[in-house]
């Protein structure tokens, strides 16, 4: 919730962006394969973590997925927590890792914790 928008995750794997004043659904964001386990919204950027082990970066004004944080260094289990700044995304997972990613490029930077 940012005062103008509300985002919600659903068991049907979608994320919906709602207009607070009208109650209308502005966008249905599709791309995850399981339950969304965490989201953070700042300005028009939404970062979502999922039980499918992926993290996605969305533009809620356009409904477009800007990045999927993946590749050989991606999480191997459900993403349990996330937070982001103007430069980085930090994610944690049931796989025992905490990872640092570049917000703009979606590239893996490094493991902060690896158990």
PDB file of N, CA and C in Angstrom, residues 14-52:
ATOM      1  N   UNK A  14      -1.431 -14.939  -9.417  1.00  0.00           N
ATOM      2  CA  UNK A  14      -1.424 -13.559  -9.917  1.00  0.00           C
ATOM      3  C   UNK A  14      -1.127 -12.573  -8.785  1.00  0.00           C
ATOM      4  N   UNK A  15      -0.675 -11.394  -9.199  1.00  0.00           N
ATOM      5  CA  UNK A  15      -0.560 -10.244  -8.312  1.00  0.00           C
ATOM      6  C   UNK A  15      -1.444  -9.170  -8.926  1.00  0.00           C
ATOM      7  N   UNK A  16      -2.276  -8.555  -8.119  1.00  0.00           N
ATOM      8  CA  UNK A  16      -3.160  -7.517  -8.645  1.00  0.00           C
ATOM      9  C   UNK A  16      -2.790  -6.162  -8.057  1.00  0.00           C
ATOM     10  N   UNK A  17      -2.893  -5.151  -8.909  1.00  0.00           N
ATOM     11  CA  UNK A  17      -2.642  -3.768  -8.517  1.00  0.00           C
ATOM     12  C   UNK A  17      -3.993  -3.065  -8.510  1.00  0.00           C
ATOM     13  N   UNK A  18      -4.360  -2.509  -7.366  1.00  0.00           N
ATOM     14  CA  UNK A  18      -5.681  -1.901  -7.177  1.00  0.00           C
ATOM     15  C   UNK A  18      -5.557  -0.393  -6.973  1.00  0.00           C
ATOM     16  N   UNK A  19      -6.508   0.346  -7.483  1.00  0.00           N
ATOM     17  CA  UNK A  19      -6.625   1.777  -7.220  1.00  0.00           C
ATOM     18  C   UNK A  19      -7.384   1.948  -5.914  1.00  0.00           C
ATOM     19  N   UNK A  20      -6.807   2.660  -4.959  1.00  0.00           N
ATOM     20  CA  UNK A  20      -7.410   2.800  -3.638  1.00  0.00           C
ATOM     21  C   UNK A  20      -8.745   3.537  -3.715  1.00  0.00           C
ATOM     22  N   UNK A  21      -8.791   4.633  -4.445  1.00  0.00           N
ATOM     23  CA  UNK A  21     -10.006   5.453  -4.472  1.00  0.00           C
ATOM     24  C   UNK A  21     -11.175   4.777  -5.167  1.00  0.00           C
ATOM     25  N   UNK A  22     -10.934   4.208  -6.348  1.00  0.00           N
ATOM     26  CA  UNK A  22     -12.032   3.614  -7.119  1.00  0.00           C
ATOM     27  C   UNK A  22     -12.290   2.156  -6.763  1.00  0.00           C
ATOM     28  N   UNK A  23     -11.266   1.463  -6.243  1.00  0.00           N
ATOM     29  CA  UNK A  23     -11.392   0.035  -5.969  1.00  0.00           C
ATOM     30  C   UNK A  23     -11.204  -0.814  -7.206  1.00  0.00           C
ATOM     31  N   UNK A  24     -10.868  -0.192  -8.333  1.00  0.00           N
ATOM     32  CA  UNK A  24     -10.685  -0.926  -9.593  1.00  0.00           C
ATOM     33  C   UNK A  24      -9.338  -1.628  -9.640  1.00  0.00           C
ATOM     34  N   UNK A  25      -9.332  -2.778 -10.277  1.00  0.00           N
ATOM     35  CA  UNK A  25      -8.083  -3.489 -10.542  1.00  0.00           C
ATOM     36  C   UNK A  25      -7.438  -2.838 -11.763  1.00  0.00           C
ATOM     37  N   UNK A  26      -6.240  -2.308 -11.581  1.00  0.00           N
ATOM     38  CA  UNK A  26      -5.538  -1.621 -12.670  1.00  0.00           C
ATOM     39  C   UNK A  26      -4.726  -2.585 -13.527  1.00  0.00           C
ATOM     40  N   UNK A  27      -4.116  -3.580 -12.888  1.00  0.00           N
ATOM     41  CA  UNK A  27      -3.292  -4.551 -13.607  1.00  0.00           C
ATOM     42  C   UNK A  27      -3.355  -5.892 -12.898  1.00  0.00           C
ATOM     43  N   UNK A  28      -3.263  -6.950 -13.675  1.00  0.00           N
ATOM     44  CA  UNK A  28      -3.057  -8.291 -13.157  1.00  0.00           C
ATOM     45  C   UNK A  28      -1.688  -8.728 -13.642  1.00  0.00           C
ATOM     46  N   UNK A  29      -0.783  -8.911 -12.708  1.00  0.00           N
ATOM     47  CA  UNK A  29       0.601  -9.255 -13.026  1.00  0.00           C
ATOM     48  C   UNK A  29       0.745 -10.768 -12.984  1.00  0.00           C
ATOM     49  N   UNK A  30       1.130 -11.349 -14.108  1.00  0.00           N
ATOM     50  CA  UNK A  30       1.279 -12.793 -14.215  1.00  0.00           C
ATOM     51  C   UNK A  30       2.724 -13.136 -14.529  1.00  0.00           C
ATOM     52  N   UNK A  31       3.208 -14.242 -13.985  1.00  0.00           N
ATOM     53  CA  UNK A  31       4.567 -14.672 -14.280  1.00  0.00           C
ATOM     54  C   UNK A  31       5.136 -15.611 -13.241  1.00  0.00           C
ATOM     55  N   UNK A  32       4.653 -15.511 -12.009  1.00  0.00           N
ATOM     56  CA  UNK A  32       5.093 -16.458 -10.988  1.00  0.00           C
ATOM     57  C   UNK A  32       4.338 -17.766 -11.180  1.00  0.00           C
ATOM     58  N   UNK A  33       4.916 -18.836 -10.626  1.00  0.00           N
ATOM     59  CA  UNK A  33       4.325 -20.172 -10.773  1.00  0.00           C
ATOM     60  C   UNK A  33       3.690 -20.701  -9.493  1.00  0.00           C
ATOM     61  N   UNK A  34       3.734 -19.899  -8.427  1.00  0.00           N
ATOM     62  CA  UNK A  34       3.232 -20.368  -7.142  1.00  0.00           C
ATOM     63  C   UNK A  34       2.753 -19.176  -6.322  1.00  0.00           C
ATOM     64  N   UNK A  35       2.558 -19.407  -5.046  1.00  0.00           N
ATOM     65  CA  UNK A  35       2.087 -18.379  -4.127  1.00  0.00           C
ATOM     66  C   UNK A  35       3.144 -17.308  -3.900  1.00  0.00           C
ATOM     67  N   UNK A  36       2.751 -16.052  -3.981  1.00  0.00           N
ATOM     68  CA  UNK A  36       3.665 -14.948  -3.705  1.00  0.00           C
ATOM     69  C   UNK A  36       3.872 -14.854  -2.200  1.00  0.00           C
ATOM     70  N   UNK A  37       5.149 -14.906  -1.791  1.00  0.00           N
ATOM     71  CA  UNK A  37       5.461 -14.976  -0.372  1.00  0.00           C
ATOM     72  C   UNK A  37       5.874 -13.642   0.226  1.00  0.00           C
ATOM     73  N   UNK A  38       6.108 -12.645  -0.614  1.00  0.00           N
ATOM     74  CA  UNK A  38       6.472 -11.337  -0.095  1.00  0.00           C
ATOM     75  C   UNK A  38       6.484 -10.297  -1.197  1.00  0.00           C
ATOM     76  N   UNK A  39       6.138  -9.069  -0.834  1.00  0.00           N
ATOM     77  CA  UNK A  39       6.136  -7.970  -1.797  1.00  0.00           C
ATOM     78  C   UNK A  39       6.553  -6.696  -1.091  1.00  0.00           C
ATOM     79  N   UNK A  40       7.196  -5.801  -1.849  1.00  0.00           N
ATOM     80  CA  UNK A  40       7.480  -4.460  -1.368  1.00  0.00           C
ATOM     81  C   UNK A  40       7.210  -3.503  -2.520  1.00  0.00           C
ATOM     82  N   UNK A  41       6.526  -2.399  -2.213  1.00  0.00           N
ATOM     83  CA  UNK A  41       6.140  -1.406  -3.208  1.00  0.00           C
ATOM     84  C   UNK A  41       6.732  -0.061  -2.834  1.00  0.00           C
ATOM     85  N   UNK A  42       7.410   0.578  -3.800  1.00  0.00           N
ATOM     86  CA  UNK A  42       7.931   1.943  -3.646  1.00  0.00           C
ATOM     87  C   UNK A  42       7.730   2.661  -4.962  1.00  0.00           C
ATOM     88  N   UNK A  43       7.059   3.804  -4.893  1.00  0.00           N
ATOM     89  CA  UNK A  43       6.740   4.561  -6.102  1.00  0.00           C
ATOM     90  C   UNK A  43       6.044   3.628  -7.082  1.00  0.00           C
ATOM     91  N   UNK A  44       6.559   3.488  -8.293  1.00  0.00           N
ATOM     92  CA  UNK A  44       5.895   2.605  -9.250  1.00  0.00           C
ATOM     93  C   UNK A  44       6.570   1.239  -9.349  1.00  0.00           C
ATOM     94  N   UNK A  45       7.535   0.954  -8.475  1.00  0.00           N
ATOM     95  CA  UNK A  45       8.262  -0.316  -8.525  1.00  0.00           C
ATOM     96  C   UNK A  45       7.757  -1.276  -7.447  1.00  0.00           C
ATOM     97  N   UNK A  46       7.437  -2.481  -7.885  1.00  0.00           N
ATOM     98  CA  UNK A  46       7.035  -3.568  -6.996  1.00  0.00           C
ATOM     99  C   UNK A  46       8.039  -4.694  -7.149  1.00  0.00           C
ATOM    100  N   UNK A  47       8.538  -5.199  -6.028  1.00  0.00           N
ATOM    101  CA  UNK A  47       9.384  -6.388  -6.043  1.00  0.00           C
ATOM    102  C   UNK A  47       8.594  -7.495  -5.356  1.00  0.00           C
ATOM    103  N   UNK A  48       8.503  -8.649  -6.019  1.00  0.00           N
ATOM    104  CA  UNK A  48       7.735  -9.771  -5.467  1.00  0.00           C
ATOM    105  C   UNK A  48       8.605 -11.008  -5.378  1.00  0.00           C
ATOM    106  N   UNK A  49       8.512 -11.695  -4.243  1.00  0.00           N
ATOM    107  CA  UNK A  49       9.200 -12.962  -4.030  1.00  0.00           C
ATOM    108  C   UNK A  49       8.165 -14.068  -4.021  1.00  0.00           C
ATOM    109  N   UNK A  50       8.572 -15.259  -4.447  1.00  0.00           N
ATOM    110  CA  UNK A  50       7.596 -16.304  -4.660  1.00  0.00           C
ATOM    111  C   UNK A  50       8.076 -17.651  -4.151  1.00  0.00           C
ATOM    112  N   UNK A  51       7.137 -18.512  -3.848  1.00  0.00           N
ATOM    113  CA  UNK A  51       7.452 -19.873  -3.434  1.00  0.00           C
ATOM    114  C   UNK A  51       8.101 -20.666  -4.571  1.00  0.00           C
ATOM    115  N   UNK A  52       8.011 -20.175  -5.818  1.00  0.00           N
ATOM    116  CA  UNK A  52       8.660 -20.851  -6.946  1.00  0.00           C
ATOM    117  C   UNK A  52      10.154 -20.549  -7.036  1.00  0.00           C
TER     118      UNK A  52
END
